[in-house]
């Protein structure tokens, strides 16, 4: 009984510390909470640390401090923070190691910050939207096949490869288009997964994925007719 009581007395403060720290950190990660209230560490970035897949999961400072970040912040991190930059890190420090579990990292010179607000909510991008714009240029795969277009406002439109190939004659610079699909905004740009396309919101055709081979003629490459409003493909 005495040993059990002693263990309880020893573990209780430790548990309180861990639970309290975890609660504070989870609050700091929420947009509602201010990460600037967490302890600050400053230093110069030496290099990134990488996961086996090549995602950034932290940085190492020139004084040897290791700063941890979740891999879903890879794009934001490499956009805002570079080796040689002076940074301010807010997060929980380990007691016995030069290790910081970061809630935010700020580039001291540029003021750009990377803030961990938790994994992205993919459900927010599941609702279909309609966008309008003009094509700036066609986009291609590594074999030269058309796989999308870039709009004048910088939005990238991606189409199923068979459909992009079928519509190549209409996906020309200067062409006004409307598209319906799912949009994803990232720190490096906006990408739109096209599900329907046409010359206006009132004139759109649903796009199809790859079609199964026909019983006699092999793959059917004809596909549905071009989206209404595009007119015949340009000659020459």
mmCIF file with all atom_site columns, C-alpha atoms in Angstrom, residues 14-214:
data_model
loop_
_atom_site.group_PDB
_atom_site.id
_atom_site.type_symbol
_atom_site.label_atom_id
_atom_site.label_alt_id
_atom_site.label_comp_id
_atom_site.label_asym_id
_atom_site.label_entity_id
_atom_site.label_seq_id
_atom_site.pdbx_PDB_ins_code
_atom_site.Cartn_x
_atom_site.Cartn_y
_atom_site.Cartn_z
_atom_site.occupancy
_atom_site.B_iso_or_equiv
_atom_site.pdbx_formal_charge
_atom_site.auth_seq_id
_atom_site.auth_comp_id
_atom_site.auth_asym_id
_atom_site.auth_atom_id
_atom_site.pdbx_PDB_model_num
ATOM 1   C CA . UNK A 1 14  ? 3.877   14.494 -13.817 1.00 0.00 ? 14  UNK A CA 1
ATOM 2   C CA . UNK A 1 15  ? 0.441   13.672 -15.201 1.00 0.00 ? 15  UNK A CA 1
ATOM 3   C CA . UNK A 1 16  ? -0.790  17.146 -14.343 1.00 0.00 ? 16  UNK A CA 1
ATOM 4   C CA . UNK A 1 17  ? 2.172   18.709 -16.152 1.00 0.00 ? 17  UNK A CA 1
ATOM 5   C CA . UNK A 1 18  ? 1.715   16.598 -19.298 1.00 0.00 ? 18  UNK A CA 1
ATOM 6   C CA . UNK A 1 19  ? -2.040  17.051 -19.419 1.00 0.00 ? 19  UNK A CA 1
ATOM 7   C CA . UNK A 1 20  ? -1.749  20.787 -18.772 1.00 0.00 ? 20  UNK A CA 1
ATOM 8   C CA . UNK A 1 21  ? 0.873   21.207 -21.493 1.00 0.00 ? 21  UNK A CA 1
ATOM 9   C CA . UNK A 1 22  ? -1.144  19.165 -23.983 1.00 0.00 ? 22  UNK A CA 1
ATOM 10  C CA . UNK A 1 23  ? -4.233  21.241 -23.303 1.00 0.00 ? 23  UNK A CA 1
ATOM 11  C CA . UNK A 1 24  ? -2.314  24.490 -23.726 1.00 0.00 ? 24  UNK A CA 1
ATOM 12  C CA . UNK A 1 25  ? -0.792  23.284 -26.988 1.00 0.00 ? 25  UNK A CA 1
ATOM 13  C CA . UNK A 1 26  ? -4.080  22.050 -28.416 1.00 0.00 ? 26  UNK A CA 1
ATOM 14  C CA . UNK A 1 27  ? -5.581  25.437 -27.621 1.00 0.00 ? 27  UNK A CA 1
ATOM 15  C CA . UNK A 1 28  ? -2.652  27.212 -29.295 1.00 0.00 ? 28  UNK A CA 1
ATOM 16  C CA . UNK A 1 29  ? -3.216  25.182 -32.467 1.00 0.00 ? 29  UNK A CA 1
ATOM 17  C CA . UNK A 1 30  ? -6.816  26.343 -32.751 1.00 0.00 ? 30  UNK A CA 1
ATOM 18  C CA . UNK A 1 31  ? -7.423  29.603 -34.664 1.00 0.00 ? 31  UNK A CA 1
ATOM 19  C CA . UNK A 1 32  ? -9.215  30.835 -31.545 1.00 0.00 ? 32  UNK A CA 1
ATOM 20  C CA . UNK A 1 33  ? -5.999  30.818 -29.489 1.00 0.00 ? 33  UNK A CA 1
ATOM 21  C CA . UNK A 1 34  ? -2.946  33.042 -29.710 1.00 0.00 ? 34  UNK A CA 1
ATOM 22  C CA . UNK A 1 35  ? 0.292   31.101 -30.242 1.00 0.00 ? 35  UNK A CA 1
ATOM 23  C CA . UNK A 1 36  ? 2.292   34.200 -29.225 1.00 0.00 ? 36  UNK A CA 1
ATOM 24  C CA . UNK A 1 37  ? 1.515   33.302 -25.604 1.00 0.00 ? 37  UNK A CA 1
ATOM 25  C CA . UNK A 1 38  ? 3.750   30.212 -25.905 1.00 0.00 ? 38  UNK A CA 1
ATOM 26  C CA . UNK A 1 39  ? 7.477   30.354 -25.107 1.00 0.00 ? 39  UNK A CA 1
ATOM 27  C CA . UNK A 1 40  ? 9.606   31.906 -27.858 1.00 0.00 ? 40  UNK A CA 1
ATOM 28  C CA . UNK A 1 41  ? 12.846  30.554 -29.312 1.00 0.00 ? 41  UNK A CA 1
ATOM 29  C CA . UNK A 1 42  ? 14.957  32.487 -31.836 1.00 0.00 ? 42  UNK A CA 1
ATOM 30  C CA . UNK A 1 43  ? 17.695  31.370 -34.150 1.00 0.00 ? 43  UNK A CA 1
ATOM 31  C CA . UNK A 1 44  ? 18.971  30.937 -37.701 1.00 0.00 ? 44  UNK A CA 1
ATOM 32  C CA . UNK A 1 45  ? 17.657  28.127 -39.896 1.00 0.00 ? 45  UNK A CA 1
ATOM 33  C CA . UNK A 1 46  ? 20.349  25.607 -40.831 1.00 0.00 ? 46  UNK A CA 1
ATOM 34  C CA . UNK A 1 47  ? 18.240  23.135 -42.823 1.00 0.00 ? 47  UNK A CA 1
ATOM 35  C CA . UNK A 1 48  ? 14.901  21.349 -43.144 1.00 0.00 ? 48  UNK A CA 1
ATOM 36  C CA . UNK A 1 49  ? 14.218  17.878 -41.758 1.00 0.00 ? 49  UNK A CA 1
ATOM 37  C CA . UNK A 1 50  ? 12.342  15.492 -44.040 1.00 0.00 ? 50  UNK A CA 1
ATOM 38  C CA . UNK A 1 51  ? 10.027  12.487 -43.788 1.00 0.00 ? 51  UNK A CA 1
ATOM 39  C CA . UNK A 1 52  ? 10.742  9.342  -45.851 1.00 0.00 ? 52  UNK A CA 1
ATOM 40  C CA . UNK A 1 53  ? 8.326   10.745 -48.452 1.00 0.00 ? 53  UNK A CA 1
ATOM 41  C CA . UNK A 1 54  ? 10.267  14.000 -48.700 1.00 0.00 ? 54  UNK A CA 1
ATOM 42  C CA . UNK A 1 55  ? 7.784   16.171 -46.795 1.00 0.00 ? 55  UNK A CA 1
ATOM 43  C CA . UNK A 1 56  ? 9.173   18.781 -44.411 1.00 0.00 ? 56  UNK A CA 1
ATOM 44  C CA . UNK A 1 57  ? 8.514   17.845 -40.781 1.00 0.00 ? 57  UNK A CA 1
ATOM 45  C CA . UNK A 1 58  ? 10.655  20.511 -39.136 1.00 0.00 ? 58  UNK A CA 1
ATOM 46  C CA . UNK A 1 59  ? 13.810  22.611 -39.227 1.00 0.00 ? 59  UNK A CA 1
ATOM 47  C CA . UNK A 1 60  ? 17.151  22.593 -37.455 1.00 0.00 ? 60  UNK A CA 1
ATOM 48  C CA . UNK A 1 61  ? 18.615  25.850 -36.165 1.00 0.00 ? 61  UNK A CA 1
ATOM 49  C CA . UNK A 1 62  ? 22.327  26.643 -36.290 1.00 0.00 ? 62  UNK A CA 1
ATOM 50  C CA . UNK A 1 63  ? 22.575  26.204 -32.502 1.00 0.00 ? 63  UNK A CA 1
ATOM 51  C CA . UNK A 1 64  ? 21.361  22.613 -32.872 1.00 0.00 ? 64  UNK A CA 1
ATOM 52  C CA . UNK A 1 65  ? 17.764  23.181 -31.787 1.00 0.00 ? 65  UNK A CA 1
ATOM 53  C CA . UNK A 1 66  ? 15.340  20.885 -33.571 1.00 0.00 ? 66  UNK A CA 1
ATOM 54  C CA . UNK A 1 67  ? 11.945  22.429 -34.350 1.00 0.00 ? 67  UNK A CA 1
ATOM 55  C CA . UNK A 1 68  ? 9.107   20.037 -35.185 1.00 0.00 ? 68  UNK A CA 1
ATOM 56  C CA . UNK A 1 69  ? 6.255   20.813 -37.589 1.00 0.00 ? 69  UNK A CA 1
ATOM 57  C CA . UNK A 1 70  ? 3.523   18.580 -39.051 1.00 0.00 ? 70  UNK A CA 1
ATOM 58  C CA . UNK A 1 71  ? 4.155   17.483 -42.677 1.00 0.00 ? 71  UNK A CA 1
ATOM 59  C CA . UNK A 1 72  ? 0.873   18.977 -43.903 1.00 0.00 ? 72  UNK A CA 1
ATOM 60  C CA . UNK A 1 73  ? 2.562   22.397 -43.520 1.00 0.00 ? 73  UNK A CA 1
ATOM 61  C CA . UNK A 1 74  ? 5.305   21.513 -46.029 1.00 0.00 ? 74  UNK A CA 1
ATOM 62  C CA . UNK A 1 75  ? 4.208   23.973 -48.730 1.00 0.00 ? 75  UNK A CA 1
ATOM 63  C CA . UNK A 1 76  ? 3.744   26.851 -46.295 1.00 0.00 ? 76  UNK A CA 1
ATOM 64  C CA . UNK A 1 77  ? 7.084   26.136 -44.617 1.00 0.00 ? 77  UNK A CA 1
ATOM 65  C CA . UNK A 1 78  ? 9.233   26.101 -47.772 1.00 0.00 ? 78  UNK A CA 1
ATOM 66  C CA . UNK A 1 79  ? 7.368   29.172 -49.041 1.00 0.00 ? 79  UNK A CA 1
ATOM 67  C CA . UNK A 1 80  ? 7.989   31.266 -45.912 1.00 0.00 ? 80  UNK A CA 1
ATOM 68  C CA . UNK A 1 81  ? 11.121  29.837 -44.277 1.00 0.00 ? 81  UNK A CA 1
ATOM 69  C CA . UNK A 1 82  ? 14.510  29.170 -45.900 1.00 0.00 ? 82  UNK A CA 1
ATOM 70  C CA . UNK A 1 83  ? 17.962  28.100 -44.697 1.00 0.00 ? 83  UNK A CA 1
ATOM 71  C CA . UNK A 1 84  ? 19.822  31.183 -43.472 1.00 0.00 ? 84  UNK A CA 1
ATOM 72  C CA . UNK A 1 85  ? 16.660  32.980 -42.334 1.00 0.00 ? 85  UNK A CA 1
ATOM 73  C CA . UNK A 1 86  ? 16.323  34.325 -38.802 1.00 0.00 ? 86  UNK A CA 1
ATOM 74  C CA . UNK A 1 87  ? 13.158  32.902 -37.253 1.00 0.00 ? 87  UNK A CA 1
ATOM 75  C CA . UNK A 1 88  ? 11.000  33.257 -34.165 1.00 0.00 ? 88  UNK A CA 1
ATOM 76  C CA . UNK A 1 89  ? 9.514   29.975 -32.980 1.00 0.00 ? 89  UNK A CA 1
ATOM 77  C CA . UNK A 1 90  ? 6.579   29.680 -30.606 1.00 0.00 ? 90  UNK A CA 1
ATOM 78  C CA . UNK A 1 91  ? 5.917   26.276 -29.055 1.00 0.00 ? 91  UNK A CA 1
ATOM 79  C CA . UNK A 1 92  ? 6.561   23.851 -26.225 1.00 0.00 ? 92  UNK A CA 1
ATOM 80  C CA . UNK A 1 93  ? 10.200  23.151 -25.345 1.00 0.00 ? 93  UNK A CA 1
ATOM 81  C CA . UNK A 1 94  ? 11.411  19.734 -24.241 1.00 0.00 ? 94  UNK A CA 1
ATOM 82  C CA . UNK A 1 95  ? 12.940  19.624 -20.761 1.00 0.00 ? 95  UNK A CA 1
ATOM 83  C CA . UNK A 1 96  ? 16.053  17.603 -21.520 1.00 0.00 ? 96  UNK A CA 1
ATOM 84  C CA . UNK A 1 97  ? 16.555  18.056 -25.287 1.00 0.00 ? 97  UNK A CA 1
ATOM 85  C CA . UNK A 1 98  ? 17.063  21.043 -27.626 1.00 0.00 ? 98  UNK A CA 1
ATOM 86  C CA . UNK A 1 99  ? 13.659  20.286 -29.125 1.00 0.00 ? 99  UNK A CA 1
ATOM 87  C CA . UNK A 1 100 ? 10.630  22.524 -29.758 1.00 0.00 ? 100 UNK A CA 1
ATOM 88  C CA . UNK A 1 101 ? 7.169   21.323 -30.771 1.00 0.00 ? 101 UNK A CA 1
ATOM 89  C CA . UNK A 1 102 ? 6.206   24.409 -32.750 1.00 0.00 ? 102 UNK A CA 1
ATOM 90  C CA . UNK A 1 103 ? 2.783   26.022 -32.954 1.00 0.00 ? 103 UNK A CA 1
ATOM 91  C CA . UNK A 1 104 ? 4.116   28.790 -35.227 1.00 0.00 ? 104 UNK A CA 1
ATOM 92  C CA . UNK A 1 105 ? 7.308   29.903 -36.976 1.00 0.00 ? 105 UNK A CA 1
ATOM 93  C CA . UNK A 1 106 ? 7.821   33.457 -38.199 1.00 0.00 ? 106 UNK A CA 1
ATOM 94  C CA . UNK A 1 107 ? 10.457  34.752 -40.604 1.00 0.00 ? 107 UNK A CA 1
ATOM 95  C CA . UNK A 1 108 ? 11.855  37.713 -38.669 1.00 0.00 ? 108 UNK A CA 1
ATOM 96  C CA . UNK A 1 109 ? 12.853  39.674 -41.778 1.00 0.00 ? 109 UNK A CA 1
ATOM 97  C CA . UNK A 1 110 ? 9.766   39.163 -43.961 1.00 0.00 ? 110 UNK A CA 1
ATOM 98  C CA . UNK A 1 111 ? 7.151   38.699 -41.244 1.00 0.00 ? 111 UNK A CA 1
ATOM 99  C CA . UNK A 1 112 ? 5.730   35.615 -43.005 1.00 0.00 ? 112 UNK A CA 1
ATOM 100 C CA . UNK A 1 113 ? 4.416   33.041 -40.551 1.00 0.00 ? 113 UNK A CA 1
ATOM 101 C CA . UNK A 1 114 ? 3.625   29.347 -40.624 1.00 0.00 ? 114 UNK A CA 1
ATOM 102 C CA . UNK A 1 115 ? 0.914   28.536 -38.079 1.00 0.00 ? 115 UNK A CA 1
ATOM 103 C CA . UNK A 1 116 ? -0.269  25.054 -37.207 1.00 0.00 ? 116 UNK A CA 1
ATOM 104 C CA . UNK A 1 117 ? -4.063  25.109 -37.001 1.00 0.00 ? 117 UNK A CA 1
ATOM 105 C CA . UNK A 1 118 ? -4.383  21.351 -37.445 1.00 0.00 ? 118 UNK A CA 1
ATOM 106 C CA . UNK A 1 119 ? -4.717  19.185 -40.567 1.00 0.00 ? 119 UNK A CA 1
ATOM 107 C CA . UNK A 1 120 ? -6.608  20.767 -43.483 1.00 0.00 ? 120 UNK A CA 1
ATOM 108 C CA . UNK A 1 121 ? -10.318 20.032 -43.557 1.00 0.00 ? 121 UNK A CA 1
ATOM 109 C CA . UNK A 1 122 ? -10.794 18.440 -46.966 1.00 0.00 ? 122 UNK A CA 1
ATOM 110 C CA . UNK A 1 123 ? -14.542 18.461 -46.432 1.00 0.00 ? 123 UNK A CA 1
ATOM 111 C CA . UNK A 1 124 ? -14.550 22.236 -46.938 1.00 0.00 ? 124 UNK A CA 1
ATOM 112 C CA . UNK A 1 125 ? -13.512 21.725 -50.553 1.00 0.00 ? 125 UNK A CA 1
ATOM 113 C CA . UNK A 1 126 ? -16.064 19.008 -51.302 1.00 0.00 ? 126 UNK A CA 1
ATOM 114 C CA . UNK A 1 127 ? -18.820 21.397 -52.398 1.00 0.00 ? 127 UNK A CA 1
ATOM 115 C CA . UNK A 1 128 ? -18.951 22.092 -56.107 1.00 0.00 ? 128 UNK A CA 1
ATOM 116 C CA . UNK A 1 129 ? -18.371 25.644 -57.302 1.00 0.00 ? 129 UNK A CA 1
ATOM 117 C CA . UNK A 1 130 ? -18.617 27.428 -60.631 1.00 0.00 ? 130 UNK A CA 1
ATOM 118 C CA . UNK A 1 131 ? -15.835 29.700 -61.874 1.00 0.00 ? 131 UNK A CA 1
ATOM 119 C CA . UNK A 1 132 ? -15.463 31.839 -64.983 1.00 0.00 ? 132 UNK A CA 1
ATOM 120 C CA . UNK A 1 133 ? -12.358 33.133 -66.705 1.00 0.00 ? 133 UNK A CA 1
ATOM 121 C CA . UNK A 1 134 ? -10.167 33.287 -69.773 1.00 0.00 ? 134 UNK A CA 1
ATOM 122 C CA . UNK A 1 135 ? -7.495  30.770 -70.668 1.00 0.00 ? 135 UNK A CA 1
ATOM 123 C CA . UNK A 1 136 ? -3.952  32.104 -70.436 1.00 0.00 ? 136 UNK A CA 1
ATOM 124 C CA . UNK A 1 137 ? -2.155  28.948 -71.590 1.00 0.00 ? 137 UNK A CA 1
ATOM 125 C CA . UNK A 1 138 ? -2.555  25.189 -71.904 1.00 0.00 ? 138 UNK A CA 1
ATOM 126 C CA . UNK A 1 139 ? -0.879  22.861 -69.399 1.00 0.00 ? 139 UNK A CA 1
ATOM 127 C CA . UNK A 1 140 ? 0.763   19.576 -70.344 1.00 0.00 ? 140 UNK A CA 1
ATOM 128 C CA . UNK A 1 141 ? 1.892   16.272 -68.901 1.00 0.00 ? 141 UNK A CA 1
ATOM 129 C CA . UNK A 1 142 ? 5.437   14.989 -69.253 1.00 0.00 ? 142 UNK A CA 1
ATOM 130 C CA . UNK A 1 143 ? 4.606   13.338 -72.608 1.00 0.00 ? 143 UNK A CA 1
ATOM 131 C CA . UNK A 1 144 ? 3.268   16.606 -73.996 1.00 0.00 ? 144 UNK A CA 1
ATOM 132 C CA . UNK A 1 145 ? -0.400  15.706 -73.580 1.00 0.00 ? 145 UNK A CA 1
ATOM 133 C CA . UNK A 1 146 ? -2.791  18.501 -72.528 1.00 0.00 ? 146 UNK A CA 1
ATOM 134 C CA . UNK A 1 147 ? -3.992  17.909 -68.974 1.00 0.00 ? 147 UNK A CA 1
ATOM 135 C CA . UNK A 1 148 ? -5.414  21.301 -68.027 1.00 0.00 ? 148 UNK A CA 1
ATOM 136 C CA . UNK A 1 149 ? -5.245  25.044 -68.503 1.00 0.00 ? 149 UNK A CA 1
ATOM 137 C CA . UNK A 1 150 ? -4.056  28.102 -66.617 1.00 0.00 ? 150 UNK A CA 1
ATOM 138 C CA . UNK A 1 151 ? -6.548  30.963 -66.324 1.00 0.00 ? 151 UNK A CA 1
ATOM 139 C CA . UNK A 1 152 ? -5.545  34.609 -66.501 1.00 0.00 ? 152 UNK A CA 1
ATOM 140 C CA . UNK A 1 153 ? -6.146  34.997 -62.745 1.00 0.00 ? 153 UNK A CA 1
ATOM 141 C CA . UNK A 1 154 ? -3.617  32.212 -62.020 1.00 0.00 ? 154 UNK A CA 1
ATOM 142 C CA . UNK A 1 155 ? -6.110  29.437 -61.281 1.00 0.00 ? 155 UNK A CA 1
ATOM 143 C CA . UNK A 1 156 ? -5.051  25.995 -62.536 1.00 0.00 ? 156 UNK A CA 1
ATOM 144 C CA . UNK A 1 157 ? -7.825  23.891 -64.093 1.00 0.00 ? 157 UNK A CA 1
ATOM 145 C CA . UNK A 1 158 ? -7.248  20.140 -64.266 1.00 0.00 ? 158 UNK A CA 1
ATOM 146 C CA . UNK A 1 159 ? -9.294  17.841 -66.529 1.00 0.00 ? 159 UNK A CA 1
ATOM 147 C CA . UNK A 1 160 ? -9.366  14.053 -66.945 1.00 0.00 ? 160 UNK A CA 1
ATOM 148 C CA . UNK A 1 161 ? -6.665  13.269 -69.551 1.00 0.00 ? 161 UNK A CA 1
ATOM 149 C CA . UNK A 1 162 ? -9.026  11.789 -72.191 1.00 0.00 ? 162 UNK A CA 1
ATOM 150 C CA . UNK A 1 163 ? -11.292 14.816 -71.932 1.00 0.00 ? 163 UNK A CA 1
ATOM 151 C CA . UNK A 1 164 ? -8.420  17.290 -72.029 1.00 0.00 ? 164 UNK A CA 1
ATOM 152 C CA . UNK A 1 165 ? -7.137  15.563 -75.174 1.00 0.00 ? 165 UNK A CA 1
ATOM 153 C CA . UNK A 1 166 ? -10.583 15.629 -76.795 1.00 0.00 ? 166 UNK A CA 1
ATOM 154 C CA . UNK A 1 167 ? -11.048 19.328 -76.023 1.00 0.00 ? 167 UNK A CA 1
ATOM 155 C CA . UNK A 1 168 ? -7.492  20.385 -76.909 1.00 0.00 ? 168 UNK A CA 1
ATOM 156 C CA . UNK A 1 169 ? -8.699  22.293 -79.985 1.00 0.00 ? 169 UNK A CA 1
ATOM 157 C CA . UNK A 1 170 ? -10.963 24.458 -77.832 1.00 0.00 ? 170 UNK A CA 1
ATOM 158 C CA . UNK A 1 171 ? -8.646  24.950 -74.852 1.00 0.00 ? 171 UNK A CA 1
ATOM 159 C CA . UNK A 1 172 ? -6.761  27.796 -76.501 1.00 0.00 ? 172 UNK A CA 1
ATOM 160 C CA . UNK A 1 173 ? -5.410  31.058 -75.010 1.00 0.00 ? 173 UNK A CA 1
ATOM 161 C CA . UNK A 1 174 ? -8.048  33.777 -74.954 1.00 0.00 ? 174 UNK A CA 1
ATOM 162 C CA . UNK A 1 175 ? -10.984 31.355 -74.839 1.00 0.00 ? 175 UNK A CA 1
ATOM 163 C CA . UNK A 1 176 ? -13.602 32.368 -72.254 1.00 0.00 ? 176 UNK A CA 1
ATOM 164 C CA . UNK A 1 177 ? -14.789 29.370 -70.269 1.00 0.00 ? 177 UNK A CA 1
ATOM 165 C CA . UNK A 1 178 ? -16.946 28.422 -67.315 1.00 0.00 ? 178 UNK A CA 1
ATOM 166 C CA . UNK A 1 179 ? -16.267 25.348 -65.220 1.00 0.00 ? 179 UNK A CA 1
ATOM 167 C CA . UNK A 1 180 ? -17.896 23.492 -62.352 1.00 0.00 ? 180 UNK A CA 1
ATOM 168 C CA . UNK A 1 181 ? -15.959 21.362 -59.904 1.00 0.00 ? 181 UNK A CA 1
ATOM 169 C CA . UNK A 1 182 ? -14.036 21.317 -56.640 1.00 0.00 ? 182 UNK A CA 1
ATOM 170 C CA . UNK A 1 183 ? -11.548 24.047 -55.749 1.00 0.00 ? 183 UNK A CA 1
ATOM 171 C CA . UNK A 1 184 ? -8.536  23.809 -53.451 1.00 0.00 ? 184 UNK A CA 1
ATOM 172 C CA . UNK A 1 185 ? -6.707  26.905 -52.209 1.00 0.00 ? 185 UNK A CA 1
ATOM 173 C CA . UNK A 1 186 ? -3.113  26.369 -51.062 1.00 0.00 ? 186 UNK A CA 1
ATOM 174 C CA . UNK A 1 187 ? -0.227  28.598 -50.047 1.00 0.00 ? 187 UNK A CA 1
ATOM 175 C CA . UNK A 1 188 ? 1.254   28.040 -53.514 1.00 0.00 ? 188 UNK A CA 1
ATOM 176 C CA . UNK A 1 189 ? -1.848  28.660 -55.603 1.00 0.00 ? 189 UNK A CA 1
ATOM 177 C CA . UNK A 1 190 ? -5.379  27.594 -56.488 1.00 0.00 ? 190 UNK A CA 1
ATOM 178 C CA . UNK A 1 191 ? -6.287  24.399 -58.334 1.00 0.00 ? 191 UNK A CA 1
ATOM 179 C CA . UNK A 1 192 ? -9.704  23.478 -59.727 1.00 0.00 ? 192 UNK A CA 1
ATOM 180 C CA . UNK A 1 193 ? -10.759 19.868 -60.413 1.00 0.00 ? 193 UNK A CA 1
ATOM 181 C CA . UNK A 1 194 ? -13.086 20.275 -63.412 1.00 0.00 ? 194 UNK A CA 1
ATOM 182 C CA . UNK A 1 195 ? -16.223 18.144 -63.570 1.00 0.00 ? 195 UNK A CA 1
ATOM 183 C CA . UNK A 1 196 ? -18.157 20.154 -66.171 1.00 0.00 ? 196 UNK A CA 1
ATOM 184 C CA . UNK A 1 197 ? -17.059 22.801 -68.671 1.00 0.00 ? 197 UNK A CA 1
ATOM 185 C CA . UNK A 1 198 ? -18.575 25.108 -71.264 1.00 0.00 ? 198 UNK A CA 1
ATOM 186 C CA . UNK A 1 199 ? -18.655 28.615 -72.703 1.00 0.00 ? 199 UNK A CA 1
ATOM 187 C CA . UNK A 1 200 ? -20.949 29.921 -69.943 1.00 0.00 ? 200 UNK A CA 1
ATOM 188 C CA . UNK A 1 201 ? -22.568 28.699 -66.707 1.00 0.00 ? 201 UNK A CA 1
ATOM 189 C CA . UNK A 1 202 ? -25.726 27.954 -68.688 1.00 0.00 ? 202 UNK A CA 1
ATOM 190 C CA . UNK A 1 203 ? -23.859 25.945 -71.346 1.00 0.00 ? 203 UNK A CA 1
ATOM 191 C CA . UNK A 1 204 ? -21.767 23.272 -69.654 1.00 0.00 ? 204 UNK A CA 1
ATOM 192 C CA . UNK A 1 205 ? -21.280 19.579 -70.386 1.00 0.00 ? 205 UNK A CA 1
ATOM 193 C CA . UNK A 1 206 ? -20.363 16.970 -67.800 1.00 0.00 ? 206 UNK A CA 1
ATOM 194 C CA . UNK A 1 207 ? -16.886 15.538 -68.361 1.00 0.00 ? 207 UNK A CA 1
ATOM 195 C CA . UNK A 1 208 ? -16.245 11.830 -68.418 1.00 0.00 ? 208 UNK A CA 1
ATOM 196 C CA . UNK A 1 209 ? -13.351 9.698  -67.297 1.00 0.00 ? 209 UNK A CA 1
ATOM 197 C CA . UNK A 1 210 ? -11.746 6.929  -69.408 1.00 0.00 ? 210 UNK A CA 1
ATOM 198 C CA . UNK A 1 211 ? -14.291 4.883  -71.385 1.00 0.00 ? 211 UNK A CA 1
ATOM 199 C CA . UNK A 1 212 ? -14.237 1.075  -71.553 1.00 0.00 ? 212 UNK A CA 1
ATOM 200 C CA . UNK A 1 213 ? -13.123 -0.526 -74.853 1.00 0.00 ? 213 UNK A CA 1
ATOM 201 C CA . UNK A 1 214 ? -15.858 -1.320 -77.378 1.00 0.00 ? 214 UNK A CA 1
#
